[in-house]
Coordinates of C-alpha atoms in Angstrom, one line a residue:
Chain A
M1 CA 0.0 0.0 0.0
S2 CA 1.3 3.4 -0.9
R3 CA 1.4 5.7 2.1
R4 CA 1.5 8.7 -0.3
A5 CA -1.8 7.6 -1.9
L6 CA -3.3 6.9 1.5
R7 CA -2.4 10.3 2.9
A8 CA -3.6 12.2 -0.2
Q9 CA -6.8 10.2 -0.4
T10 CA -7.5 10.8 3.3
V11 CA -6.9 14.5 3.1
E12 CA -9.2 14.8 0.0
E13 CA -11.9 12.7 1.7
L14 CA -11.7 15.1 4.7
R15 CA -11.7 18.2 2.5
M16 CA -14.7 17.0 0.6
T17 CA -16.6 16.5 3.9
V18 CA -15.8 19.8 5.5
G19 CA -16.0 21.7 2.2
Q20 CA -19.7 21.0 1.5
G21 CA -22.5 22.6 3.5
E22 CA -25.0 19.7 3.3
R23 CA -22.4 17.4 4.7
L24 CA -21.5 19.7 7.6
L25 CA -25.2 20.1 8.3
V26 CA -25.6 16.4 9.1
T27 CA -22.3 15.9 10.8
F28 CA -22.2 19.0 13.0
V29 CA -25.2 21.3 12.8
I30 CA -27.9 18.8 13.6
P31 CA -26.1 17.1 16.5
V32 CA -25.1 20.5 18.0
L33 CA -28.6 22.0 17.6
G34 CA -30.1 18.8 19.0
L35 CA -27.9 18.9 22.1
V36 CA -28.4 22.6 22.8
L37 CA -32.1 22.6 22.1
F38 CA -33.1 19.5 24.0
S39 CA -30.9 20.3 26.9
A40 CA -32.0 23.9 27.3
V41 CA -35.7 23.5 26.6
P42 CA -37.8 21.1 28.5
I43 CA -39.4 19.5 25.5
V44 CA -38.9 15.9 26.6
A45 CA -39.1 14.6 30.1
T46 CA -35.9 12.7 31.0
D47 CA -35.2 10.4 33.9
T48 CA -32.1 12.3 34.9
A49 CA -31.6 15.1 37.3
S50 CA -30.3 17.4 34.6
R51 CA -31.5 17.1 31.0
V52 CA -28.0 17.4 29.6
D53 CA -26.9 14.3 31.5
F54 CA -29.5 12.4 29.5
F55 CA -28.9 14.0 26.1
A56 CA -25.1 14.3 26.0
P57 CA -24.4 10.5 25.7
G58 CA -27.2 10.1 23.1
V59 CA -26.0 12.9 21.0
L60 CA -22.5 11.5 21.0
G61 CA -24.1 8.3 19.6
L62 CA -26.0 10.3 17.1
A63 CA -22.8 12.0 15.9
V64 CA -21.5 8.5 15.0
V65 CA -24.7 7.7 13.0
S66 CA -24.4 11.1 11.2
T67 CA -20.9 10.6 10.1
S68 CA -20.5 6.9 9.5
M69 CA -23.9 6.1 8.0
V70 CA -25.4 9.3 6.5
N71 CA -22.4 11.2 5.4
L72 CA -20.2 8.3 4.4
G73 CA -23.1 6.3 2.8
I74 CA -24.4 9.2 0.7
A75 CA -21.0 10.4 -0.4
T76 CA -19.9 6.9 -1.4
G77 CA -23.2 6.3 -3.2
F78 CA -22.7 9.4 -5.3
E79 CA -19.1 8.5 -6.0
R80 CA -20.4 5.2 -7.4
G81 CA -23.1 7.0 -9.4
W82 CA -20.7 9.4 -10.9
G83 CA -18.4 6.6 -12.0
V84 CA -15.6 7.7 -9.7
L85 CA -15.4 4.3 -8.0
K86 CA -15.3 2.6 -11.4
R87 CA -12.5 4.9 -12.6
L88 CA -10.5 4.3 -9.4
G89 CA -10.7 0.6 -10.2
T90 CA -8.2 1.0 -13.1
T91 CA -5.7 3.1 -11.0
P92 CA -3.1 1.5 -8.7
L93 CA -5.2 2.8 -5.7
R94 CA -6.4 -0.4 -4.0
S95 CA -9.9 -0.6 -2.7
S96 CA -8.5 -1.4 0.7
T97 CA -6.5 1.9 0.7
L98 CA -9.6 3.8 -0.4
L99 CA -11.6 2.1 2.4
L100 CA -9.0 2.9 5.0
A101 CA -8.8 6.5 3.8
K102 CA -12.6 6.9 4.1
M103 CA -12.6 5.3 7.6
L104 CA -9.7 7.6 8.7
A105 CA -11.6 10.6 7.5
V106 CA -14.7 9.4 9.4
L107 CA -12.7 8.9 12.6
A108 CA -11.1 12.3 12.2
V109 CA -14.6 14.0 11.9
E110 CA -15.8 11.9 14.8
V111 CA -13.0 13.1 17.0
V112 CA -13.8 16.7 16.3
Q113 CA -17.5 16.0 16.9
V114 CA -16.8 14.4 20.2
V115 CA -14.6 17.2 21.4
L116 CA -17.1 19.9 20.2
L117 CA -20.2 18.2 21.6
G118 CA -18.4 17.3 24.8
A119 CA -17.3 20.9 25.3
I120 CA -20.8 22.2 24.6
A121 CA -22.3 19.7 26.9
A122 CA -19.8 20.6 29.6
G123 CA -20.8 24.2 29.1
L124 CA -24.4 23.2 29.7
G125 CA -23.4 21.6 33.0
W126 CA -22.6 18.1 32.0
R127 CA -20.0 16.3 34.2
P128 CA -19.4 12.9 32.7
H129 CA -18.1 10.3 35.1
G130 CA -17.5 6.9 33.8
S131 CA -15.1 5.0 31.6
V132 CA -13.5 6.8 28.6
G133 CA -12.3 3.4 27.4
L134 CA -15.9 1.9 27.3
A135 CA -17.2 5.0 25.6
V136 CA -14.5 4.9 22.9
A137 CA -15.1 1.2 22.4
A138 CA -18.8 1.9 22.0
E139 CA -18.2 4.7 19.5
L140 CA -15.8 2.5 17.5
L141 CA -18.3 -0.4 17.4
G142 CA -21.0 2.0 16.4
T143 CA -18.8 3.4 13.6
A144 CA -18.3 -0.1 12.2
A145 CA -22.0 -0.9 12.4
F146 CA -23.2 2.3 10.8
A147 CA -20.4 2.6 8.2
G148 CA -21.4 -1.0 7.2
I149 CA -25.0 0.2 6.7
G150 CA -23.8 3.2 4.8
F151 CA -21.6 1.1 2.5
L152 CA -24.4 -1.5 2.1
L153 CA -26.7 1.2 0.8
A154 CA -24.1 2.9 -1.3
G155 CA -22.9 -0.3 -2.9
T156 CA -26.3 -1.7 -3.9
L157 CA -28.7 1.2 -4.5
R158 CA -28.8 4.2 -6.9
A159 CA -27.2 7.3 -5.3
E160 CA -30.5 9.1 -5.1
V161 CA -32.1 6.1 -3.3
T162 CA -29.2 5.8 -1.0
L163 CA -29.6 9.5 -0.1
A164 CA -33.3 9.0 0.7
V165 CA -32.9 5.7 2.6
A166 CA -29.9 7.0 4.7
N167 CA -31.8 10.1 5.7
G168 CA -34.9 8.1 6.4
L169 CA -33.0 5.6 8.6
Y170 CA -31.4 8.6 10.4
V171 CA -34.8 9.9 11.3
V172 CA -36.0 6.5 12.4
M173 CA -32.9 5.9 14.5
L174 CA -33.2 9.3 16.0
G175 CA -36.8 8.5 17.0
I176 CA -36.4 5.0 18.5
S177 CA -32.9 4.9 19.8
G178 CA -33.2 6.4 23.3
I179 CA -31.4 9.5 22.0
M180 CA -34.4 11.8 22.3
F181 CA -36.4 10.1 25.1
P182 CA -35.9 7.1 27.3
L183 CA -36.6 3.9 25.4
R184 CA -39.0 2.4 28.0
R185 CA -41.5 5.0 26.9
L186 CA -42.0 2.9 23.9
G187 CA -43.5 0.2 26.1
G188 CA -43.5 -3.3 24.5
F189 CA -41.9 -1.9 21.3
A190 CA -38.7 -1.0 23.3
A191 CA -37.6 -4.6 23.2
V192 CA -37.6 -4.5 19.4
A193 CA -36.0 -1.1 19.3
R194 CA -33.2 -2.5 21.4
L195 CA -32.2 -4.9 18.7
L196 CA -31.4 -2.0 16.4
P197 CA -27.9 -0.6 16.4
A198 CA -28.7 3.0 17.4
A199 CA -30.6 1.9 20.5
A200 CA -27.8 -0.5 21.4
L201 CA -25.2 2.2 21.0
T202 CA -27.2 4.6 23.2
D203 CA -27.8 1.8 25.7
V204 CA -24.1 1.2 26.2
L205 CA -23.1 4.9 26.0
H206 CA -25.4 6.0 28.8
P207 CA -23.9 3.8 31.6
A208 CA -20.3 4.2 30.1
L209 CA -20.6 8.0 30.5
T210 CA -22.5 8.2 33.8
G211 CA -20.5 5.9 36.0
G212 CA -22.5 2.8 35.0
V213 CA -25.4 1.2 36.7
G214 CA -24.2 -2.3 35.8
V215 CA -23.0 -3.4 32.3
P216 CA -25.7 -3.5 29.6
V217 CA -24.6 -6.9 28.3
E218 CA -27.4 -7.2 25.8
G219 CA -26.6 -3.8 24.4
W220 CA -22.9 -4.7 23.9
I221 CA -23.8 -8.0 22.2
V222 CA -26.3 -6.4 19.9
L223 CA -23.9 -3.6 19.0
A224 CA -21.0 -6.0 18.4
L225 CA -23.2 -8.2 16.2
W226 CA -24.2 -5.2 14.0
A227 CA -20.5 -4.1 13.9
V228 CA -19.5 -7.4 12.4
A229 CA -22.6 -8.2 10.3
T230 CA -23.1 -5.0 8.3
P231 CA -19.5 -4.6 7.1
V232 CA -19.5 -8.3 6.1
V233 CA -22.8 -8.0 4.1
A234 CA -21.7 -4.7 2.6
A235 CA -18.4 -6.2 1.4
A236 CA -20.2 -9.2 -0.1
T237 CA -22.8 -7.1 -2.0
F238 CA -20.8 -4.0 -2.9
R239 CA -20.8 -3.2 -6.6
F240 CA -18.4 -0.6 -7.9
E241 CA -20.4 0.3 -11.0
Chain B
M1 CA 4.7 -8.1 -28.4
P2 CA 1.6 -6.2 -29.3
A3 CA 0.5 -3.7 -26.6
V4 CA -3.1 -4.8 -27.1
E5 CA -4.4 -8.1 -28.5
V6 CA -8.0 -9.0 -29.0
E7 CA -8.7 -12.5 -30.3
A8 CA -12.2 -13.6 -31.3
L9 CA -13.7 -11.7 -28.5
R10 CA -17.3 -12.3 -27.5
V11 CA -19.0 -10.5 -24.6
S12 CA -22.5 -11.1 -23.6
F13 CA -24.6 -9.7 -20.7
G14 CA -27.2 -12.4 -20.1
P15 CA -29.1 -12.8 -23.3
V16 CA -27.7 -9.6 -24.9
V17 CA -24.6 -10.1 -27.0
A18 CA -22.7 -6.8 -27.0
V19 CA -19.6 -8.1 -28.9
Q20 CA -20.0 -11.0 -31.3
D21 CA -16.5 -11.5 -32.8
V22 CA -13.8 -8.9 -32.6
S23 CA -10.1 -9.4 -33.3
F24 CA -7.4 -6.8 -33.7
A25 CA -4.0 -5.9 -32.3
A26 CA -2.2 -2.7 -31.6
E27 CA 1.5 -2.1 -31.3
P28 CA 3.4 0.3 -29.0
G29 CA 3.5 3.7 -30.6
E30 CA 0.4 3.0 -32.6
V31 CA -2.9 4.9 -32.5
V32 CA -5.8 2.7 -33.3
A33 CA -9.4 4.0 -33.6
L34 CA -12.4 1.7 -33.1
I35 CA -15.1 3.3 -35.1
G36 CA -18.7 2.3 -35.5
P37 CA -22.2 3.5 -34.8
N38 CA -23.7 3.7 -31.3
G39 CA -24.4 0.1 -30.2
A40 CA -21.6 -1.4 -32.2
G41 CA -19.8 -2.8 -29.2
K42 CA -16.9 -0.4 -29.1
T43 CA -17.2 0.5 -25.4
T44 CA -17.7 -3.1 -24.4
T45 CA -14.6 -4.1 -26.2
V46 CA -12.5 -1.3 -24.6
E47 CA -14.0 -2.0 -21.1
T48 CA -13.0 -5.7 -21.5
L49 CA -9.4 -4.6 -22.2
E50 CA -9.6 -2.3 -19.1
G51 CA -10.7 -5.3 -17.0
Y52 CA -14.2 -4.2 -16.3
R53 CA -15.8 -7.0 -18.3
R54 CA -14.9 -10.6 -18.7
P55 CA -14.8 -12.2 -22.2
S56 CA -17.6 -14.7 -22.7
A57 CA -15.3 -16.3 -25.3
G58 CA -12.0 -15.4 -26.9
R59 CA -9.1 -13.7 -25.3
V60 CA -7.8 -10.2 -24.6
R61 CA -4.3 -9.2 -23.5
V62 CA -2.8 -5.9 -22.6
L63 CA 1.0 -5.8 -22.6
G64 CA 0.8 -9.5 -22.6
L65 CA -1.3 -9.7 -19.4
D66 CA -4.8 -10.6 -18.6
P67 CA -6.7 -7.4 -17.6
V68 CA -8.8 -9.1 -14.9
A69 CA -6.3 -11.6 -13.4
D70 CA -3.3 -9.2 -13.6
R71 CA -5.2 -6.1 -12.7
R72 CA -2.7 -5.0 -10.1
T73 CA 0.3 -5.3 -12.4
L74 CA -1.5 -3.6 -15.2
A75 CA -3.0 -0.7 -13.3
P76 CA 0.1 1.5 -13.1
R77 CA 0.8 0.9 -16.9
I78 CA -2.6 1.8 -18.4
G79 CA -4.5 5.0 -18.6
V80 CA -8.3 5.0 -18.8
M81 CA -10.7 7.6 -20.0
L82 CA -14.3 6.5 -19.5
Q83 CA -17.0 7.5 -21.9
D84 CA -18.4 9.7 -19.2
G85 CA -18.1 10.3 -15.5
G86 CA -15.1 9.2 -13.5
S87 CA -14.1 12.3 -11.7
Y88 CA -15.2 13.9 -8.5
P89 CA -17.6 16.8 -9.3
V90 CA -16.4 18.8 -6.3
L91 CA -12.7 18.6 -7.2
S92 CA -11.1 21.1 -9.4
P93 CA -8.7 19.9 -12.2
E94 CA -5.8 20.8 -10.1
R95 CA -6.9 18.9 -7.0
A96 CA -8.2 15.9 -9.0
I97 CA -4.9 15.6 -11.0
R98 CA -2.8 16.0 -7.8
L99 CA -4.9 13.3 -6.1
F100 CA -4.6 10.9 -9.0
A101 CA -0.9 11.6 -9.2
S102 CA -0.5 10.3 -5.6
Y103 CA -1.6 6.9 -6.8
Y104 CA 1.4 6.4 -9.1
D105 CA 5.0 6.0 -8.3
E106 CA 6.2 8.0 -11.3
A107 CA 3.4 10.4 -12.0
R108 CA 3.7 13.4 -14.3
D109 CA 3.8 16.8 -12.9
P110 CA 0.2 17.9 -12.2
A111 CA 0.9 21.6 -13.1
E112 CA 2.4 20.6 -16.4
L113 CA -0.6 18.3 -17.2
V114 CA -3.1 21.1 -16.4
E115 CA -1.1 23.3 -18.9
L116 CA -0.9 20.5 -21.5
T117 CA -4.6 19.8 -21.5
G118 CA -5.5 23.5 -21.7
L119 CA -7.2 23.6 -18.4
A120 CA -5.0 26.4 -16.8
S121 CA -7.8 29.0 -16.8
V122 CA -10.1 26.6 -15.0
A123 CA -7.5 24.8 -12.8
S124 CA -9.3 25.7 -9.6
T125 CA -12.9 25.4 -10.8
P126 CA -14.8 22.4 -9.5
A127 CA -15.4 19.8 -12.2
K128 CA -19.2 20.2 -12.0
R129 CA -18.9 23.8 -13.2
L130 CA -16.6 22.9 -16.2
S131 CA -18.0 22.7 -19.8
G132 CA -18.4 19.2 -21.4
G133 CA -15.2 19.7 -23.4
E134 CA -13.2 20.8 -20.3
R135 CA -14.5 17.8 -18.4
K136 CA -13.3 15.5 -21.2
R137 CA -9.9 17.1 -21.1
L138 CA -9.8 16.6 -17.3
A139 CA -10.6 12.9 -17.8
L140 CA -7.8 12.8 -20.4
A141 CA -5.4 14.4 -18.0
L142 CA -6.3 11.8 -15.3
A143 CA -5.7 9.0 -17.9
L144 CA -2.2 10.3 -18.6
V145 CA -1.0 11.3 -15.1
G146 CA 0.5 7.8 -14.4
R147 CA 2.6 7.8 -17.7
P148 CA 0.7 4.9 -19.2
R149 CA 2.2 2.5 -21.8
V150 CA -1.4 1.9 -23.1
A151 CA -4.1 4.6 -23.1
F152 CA -7.7 3.7 -23.6
L153 CA -9.7 6.8 -24.6
D154 CA -13.4 6.2 -25.0
E155 CA -14.9 8.9 -27.1
P156 CA -12.2 11.5 -26.3
T157 CA -13.6 14.1 -28.6
A158 CA -17.4 13.7 -28.3
G159 CA -18.9 17.0 -27.4
V160 CA -15.5 18.8 -27.6
D161 CA -15.2 22.1 -29.4
P162 CA -12.7 22.5 -32.3
A163 CA -10.0 24.1 -30.1
G164 CA -10.4 21.3 -27.6
R165 CA -10.2 18.7 -30.4
L166 CA -6.9 20.2 -31.5
V167 CA -5.6 19.8 -28.0
V168 CA -6.7 16.2 -27.9
R169 CA -5.2 15.5 -31.3
E170 CA -1.9 17.0 -30.3
I171 CA -1.8 15.0 -27.1
V172 CA -2.5 11.8 -29.0
S173 CA 0.3 12.6 -31.4
S174 CA 2.8 13.2 -28.6
L175 CA 1.7 9.9 -27.0
R176 CA 2.5 8.1 -30.3
E177 CA 5.9 9.7 -30.3
D178 CA 6.6 8.5 -26.8
G179 CA 5.8 4.9 -27.9
V180 CA 2.5 4.8 -26.1
C181 CA -0.2 2.6 -27.6
V182 CA -3.5 4.6 -27.9
L183 CA -6.8 2.8 -28.4
L184 CA -9.6 5.3 -28.9
T185 CA -13.2 5.0 -29.9
T186 CA -15.2 7.4 -31.9
H187 CA -18.2 7.5 -34.1
E188 CA -16.8 10.5 -35.9
L189 CA -15.0 9.2 -39.0
A190 CA -13.3 12.5 -39.8
E191 CA -11.7 12.4 -36.4
A192 CA -10.5 8.8 -36.8
E193 CA -9.1 9.7 -40.2
R194 CA -7.1 12.5 -38.6
V195 CA -5.7 10.9 -35.5
A196 CA -5.4 7.2 -36.1
D197 CA -2.7 5.1 -37.8
R198 CA -5.2 2.4 -38.2
V199 CA -8.9 2.1 -37.9
V200 CA -11.0 -0.9 -37.0
I201 CA -14.6 -0.5 -38.2
V202 CA -17.0 -2.3 -35.9
D203 CA -20.7 -2.9 -36.5
H204 CA -23.1 -5.1 -34.6
G205 CA -20.3 -6.5 -32.5
R206 CA -18.2 -7.6 -35.5
V207 CA -15.2 -6.1 -37.3
V208 CA -16.3 -5.2 -40.8
A209 CA -13.1 -3.7 -42.0
S210 CA -9.7 -2.6 -40.7
G211 CA -6.6 -0.9 -42.1
R212 CA -4.8 2.3 -42.4
P213 CA -7.3 5.2 -43.2
G214 CA -5.4 5.9 -46.4
D215 CA -5.7 2.3 -47.6
L216 CA -9.4 2.1 -46.8
V217 CA -10.3 5.2 -48.6
T218 CA -8.4 4.5 -51.9
G219 CA -9.8 2.1 -54.5
G220 CA -13.0 4.0 -55.0
R221 CA -14.8 2.6 -58.0
D222 CA -16.5 5.8 -59.1
V223 CA -16.1 9.5 -59.6
R224 CA -18.0 11.9 -57.5
F225 CA -18.6 15.6 -58.0
S226 CA -20.6 18.5 -56.9
A227 CA -22.3 20.9 -59.3
P228 CA -25.6 22.8 -59.3
A229 CA -28.6 20.7 -58.6
G230 CA -30.7 19.3 -61.4
I231 CA -28.3 19.1 -64.3
D232 CA -29.2 16.9 -67.2
V233 CA -27.8 13.5 -66.0
A234 CA -29.1 11.7 -69.1
A235 CA -27.1 13.9 -71.4
L236 CA -24.0 13.6 -69.2
A237 CA -24.4 9.9 -69.1
S238 CA -24.4 9.6 -72.9
A239 CA -21.4 11.9 -73.2
L240 CA -19.5 9.8 -70.7
E241 CA -20.9 6.4 -71.7
A242 CA -21.5 5.6 -68.1
A243 CA -24.4 5.8 -65.6
V244 CA -24.7 9.1 -63.8
A245 CA -26.9 9.6 -60.7
E246 CA -27.7 12.6 -58.6
V247 CA -27.3 10.9 -55.2
A248 CA -28.2 14.1 -53.3
P249 CA -29.2 17.5 -54.6
G250 CA -26.1 18.8 -56.3
E251 CA -24.1 15.6 -55.5
Y252 CA -23.4 13.3 -58.4
R253 CA -21.9 9.9 -58.9
V254 CA -20.5 8.6 -62.2
D255 CA -20.3 4.8 -62.3
A256 CA -17.0 4.7 -64.2
P257 CA -13.4 3.9 -63.2
P258 CA -11.7 7.0 -62.0
T259 CA -9.4 7.3 -65.0
P260 CA -8.0 10.6 -66.4
T261 CA -10.2 10.1 -69.5
T262 CA -13.4 10.0 -67.5
V263 CA -12.4 13.0 -65.5
A264 CA -11.4 14.9 -68.7
A265 CA -14.7 14.1 -70.4
L266 CA -16.6 15.1 -67.3
T267 CA -14.9 18.5 -67.0
A268 CA -15.2 19.1 -70.7
W269 CA -19.0 18.4 -70.7
L270 CA -19.4 20.8 -67.7
A271 CA -17.4 23.5 -69.4
E272 CA -19.5 23.2 -72.6
S273 CA -22.7 23.4 -70.5
D274 CA -21.2 26.4 -68.7
L275 CA -21.7 24.7 -65.3
P276 CA -19.4 25.3 -62.3
L277 CA -17.6 22.4 -60.7
A278 CA -17.7 22.6 -56.9
D279 CA -15.9 19.4 -55.8
L280 CA -14.4 16.4 -57.5
R281 CA -13.3 13.2 -56.0
A282 CA -11.9 10.4 -58.2
G283 CA -10.6 7.2 -56.7
R284 CA -10.7 8.4 -53.2
Q285 CA -13.6 8.0 -50.8
T286 CA -13.9 9.6 -47.5
L287 CA -13.9 7.2 -44.6
E288 CA -17.5 8.0 -44.3
D289 CA -18.2 6.6 -47.8
V290 CA -16.4 3.4 -46.8
F291 CA -18.1 3.2 -43.6
F292 CA -21.6 3.6 -45.0
R293 CA -20.9 1.2 -47.9
L294 CA -19.7 -1.5 -45.4
V295 CA -22.5 -1.0 -43.0
S296 CA -25.2 -1.0 -45.7
E297 CA -23.7 -4.1 -47.3
R298 CA -23.9 -5.8 -44.0
A299 CA -27.4 -4.6 -43.4
G300 CA -28.4 -6.0 -46.8
S301 CA -26.9 -9.4 -46.3
D302 CA -27.5 -9.8 -42.6
G303 CA -31.2 -9.7 -41.9
P304 CA -32.2 -8.9 -38.3
G305 CA -29.1 -9.5 -36.2
E306 CA -28.8 -9.9 -32.5
H307 CA -29.1 -6.7 -30.6
A308 CA -25.7 -5.3 -29.7
G309 CA -25.4 -2.6 -27.0
D310 CA -22.7 0.0 -26.9
E311 CA -23.7 0.9 -23.4
P312 CA -22.6 -1.5 -20.7
V313 CA -25.7 -3.4 -19.7
D314 CA -26.5 -3.5 -16.0
Q315 CA -26.7 -7.1 -14.8

């Protein structure tokens, strides 16, 4: 693998992300607005003493969904639609290098998201106490799971359909993941929602960042299964043309 | 060793046969044009050489290698210009060329390529805001950035303005001088006649003729001329003792060997009748004449053939 190619590709992937308004909207504006709005205004009743204690971990999970599923999936879908992926197939750039560059760009964006959202949440009075290691592990598993979904859409559907489905899934995940309101409000449906990756991610992030009321074993298992399954299925079904 | 070898190539997508039977070879330093109407199988042939398609039958080799099995070895040595698409719309020529240059060990200087392809004035304009011709030249620059030994250019001049065509032609000539094998497709015969050392005429997935443009266009069996429309062809025919037809208003064909005697008799008759002579072609056809004769001969003898698609068919 050429390190020069990896470096150049990673830099361009990053520049393309931060250079486009619609991509910044989903990666930064929506999570930041969500955090500030829901923490400051009593729209939703939470179970925690301060609202930001409830919303901060969820929004850190949402940031991962934004970047690795919506942003990555839509961008890759359009690259496929424009014939860019096809064209890259006859250059010496390996698909593994391209994948690595995309994931490094995703991780770089996520680091900035976490720092920014963490700082804003701290400003709103959030004092996390828990395990940084567990939170990072959760974010990484979430990144794998949602990047897998993004690539699965991008590699099988037309770009415009990928755009619609990724945004649709984003709204669904937002709604039934425990990001905006505690999952148990869903009653019997909560058990189903907990099988989805977004709820599993929120499930493990909450105790990881609040000093933990026991380890949510089910959440970790569900998240880990998604983190393995979606990349495997995406790799098996991905079409470059 | 030929740079490109195609032997009895057949490519089908399910029930659709895009290429029936195509064979040709191209040497280093040779410019070969695949010409033919839309749907002839040109793009499928080129994309098989690029490794995007697998032959259903027959064999293709590029620099002696199998484009699919030896993809990694070949990738640094070939340059590809797709019929359309292939570059990031948000990247300017400068950024795109610089990015592609990073993929190759011995890339050309991006700034020099921008200059060479005439993109200096739009070097920092995102590709989506370039004209069609500029986008083609960007795709050409991206195909050349890795110093390929074989360049595949699919419709490099389609939709390109005359100035842009000149740039493309000059670049192709310089590639030839550097010993690069260039395989290009076009449906514009005049363009093929200008840039190619050899043309391969493809129709309905088969080669109908191939050779040097000069060889293909000699050996015309008639004399063609242009004069005012509606001259008395019967009188002219009896003067020349050969059939004369007005094939289009003002365009005439004399069915006689292109000898000096025939030409002299023709010009004498026109002079006597006080008619101007606008154009005269004896013993030399345009590639267009050859092409349409071959294609219409095939259509006459062939009956309804299998459908052949120029566009890659989605499986």
